[in-house]
Amino acid sequence: MRSFSPAANRLLQSLTLGLIFLIPGFGAPPGQAGEKTMTSEIALVKSPPAASSNRHYVSNRPPLAPSPLVKLPIGSIRPRGWLLGQLQLMRNGLTGRLPELSRFLKEGSGWITLKGPGWEEMPYWLKGYADLGYVLRDPGIIATAKKWLDLAFRSQQEDGFFGPPDNRKNRDLWPNMLVLSCLQSLYEATGDERVIPFLTRYFQFEHSLPEADLLPESWQKLRGGENLESVYWLYNRTGEAFLLDLARRIYQRTADWEADIVSPQRDRAREISGFYHGVNITMGIRYPAVYYQQSRDRKHLDLVEKNYGLLMSHYGQQPGGMFGADENIRTGYGDPRQGAETCSMVEFMHSHEQLLKITGETRHADRCEEIAFNSLPAAMTPDLRALHYLTAANLISCDRSGEHDFQNDGTLVSYDPWSYRCCQHNVAFGWPYFAEHLWLATADNGLAAALYAPSEVTAKVAGGAEVRISEETAYPFGDYIDFTIRTPAVVRFPLYLRIPDWAGEAEIAIDGKKLPDKLLAGGYAVISRDWENGDRVRLSFFPKIAVRTWEKLGNSVSIRRGPLWFSLKIEEEWKRYGGTDTWPAFEILPASPWNYGLVLDPKSPEATVMLAGRKQPAEQPFTAEAAPVILKARAKRLPSWKAEGRMAGRIPSGPVVSAEPEEEVTLIPMGCARLRIASFPLVAGK
Ligand SMILES: [Zn+2]
């Protein structure tokens, strides 16, 4: 649970009483004195107000709960810098060229022939691939995506069902749920007029299903919340009453994600339940909050937060925002060496994006960024041409041996473009969806910088004026963000800047003039003022080197600085073992020692952990060589901490005594490290 400082709490309490917090002494307008009178206001709020609806962008339609934050149409946000780099690498890498590799995207696919089978793989890929095209404004990708979607349109039957006929035979709606997301994006990006009637007919089909045939079993039952979101999406555009009835039925027929996500009862049933599958958890955990929009019962939001806490306290005692589920969460397997599936990373990021829009609360953005910056990059090779199934906070060998204590046997951590069927397709939507959520419209006709990355947004604010805001930053590797506002005329609107939980204190300067007060973490700083063309805002953070102690895991420690967690830099030996010359598969083996404990005082880590190097992020900053932020720390080898097979041994309980000499070690951002020790034993004696 996020905790506000007492001062922030007092401020928030005063705000809930309807007071506006004015920073004294602030408000002198930029430009020529006396040109016009402007007032400036800044406040700290937990979430944007949701009393009204944004007048420019489709928001929740009554009786659904009002939306504090609203997605902008795809294409409104243009990524820049390192984020654009990821998307361009995707275009030239696995996602952009997957039809060369995947047998599920070849001529025999049921999504092409409209005969026989055709399950989740094609739509998993298309969901990310098409959005990649819209975000990059790439005509080639957009045209190819349209060909696939044209086939889906063509497949619609008299009663509204669509897709390969085997899915109908199996009463399986799951693969279609993914296509629904693709169609929503198509509509948002291009306004394709076929989408609304197509979805309406499909939901009429779903509504006509007898209860027993609506989400009867299996993945679709566990993942019904995806379908639910699409029903709300359409309802907000058409207002047809049957959709809310269908939504209620879908939620009732979806597996129960309100119950405690980890419990003795589920521990006993885990082999058969599907509730312990990592990917299902990352999706299902948000569904009560999705239904909250209709129930308007606060308990549905509280249950999600309760379950997030339960999950992370049992299996998420590790840096990087993920939890150990090397297929399923498993009792007794909470060590940071247990991996998280790549699918679960992109799905968890998406759940946080959805929760951010539903609640407006910044903690969901913090959680999304934590995965995006620390876990997702290491799931792929730096050229984004290969990936692996499992990534762990402590992962000392990405080999193909299978000598790892994971639930599944076989190759799971080597990097291979030809393998890992679901992740190979599903990884595609991670970065494009992240880019689509950097900026959100607020209910009070302003804009929120919700997730931070270099970008530019063009959007309507206030009464309809179109503004363009550029966001220049090296974040998450840099400590400040520069916003420049472009507007054809002076316009007054609220600009919400997220102050992440880790920030402690932050500072804002407008047109070079610092605000006198520091802002406290965990909420938004809202600047409501008359904005002029060329106005500049700088948001500065002052991240400290911090230690998180994992008490449940032998008092092991992890180091963070701002949004980044840090890993021991382990020399990587890359060995090609398969694939083709164009699409090779690699093992990465450790070429330097990994079994270090850190020598530090968790209460004052800055005495032994130092910032040792910084550089501007390259197009691909997530490599060991390109790491834009480097720390040095004091450490000792721990000879008793040995590999088990190719896996690091379970982390020893600390403080650990070591007779080895103290050494200086290099720490790099976890997202830059494919071989990693990011949870360390604490060495005794300091
Ligand atoms: Zn997967």
GROMACS .gro file of C-alpha atoms and ligand atoms in nm, residues 124 279 341-344 389 420-424 426, ligand 1:
model
   14
  124TYR     CA    1  -0.214  -1.216  -2.990
  279VAL     CA    2  -0.058  -1.501  -1.704
  341GLU     CA    3   0.666  -1.541  -1.823
  342THR     CA    4   0.700  -1.273  -2.091
  343CYS     CA    5   0.324  -1.287  -2.154
  344SER     CA    6   0.267  -1.212  -1.787
  389TYR     CA    7   0.986  -1.755  -2.186
  420TYR     CA    8   0.792  -1.990  -2.685
  421ARG     CA    9   0.470  -1.995  -2.885
  422CYS     CA   10   0.243  -1.767  -2.681
  423CYS     CA   11   0.505  -1.509  -2.576
  424GLN     CA   12   0.649  -1.497  -2.927
  426ASN     CA   13   0.186  -1.176  -2.734
  687ZN      ZN   14   0.368  -1.663  -2.302
   0.00000   0.00000   0.00000
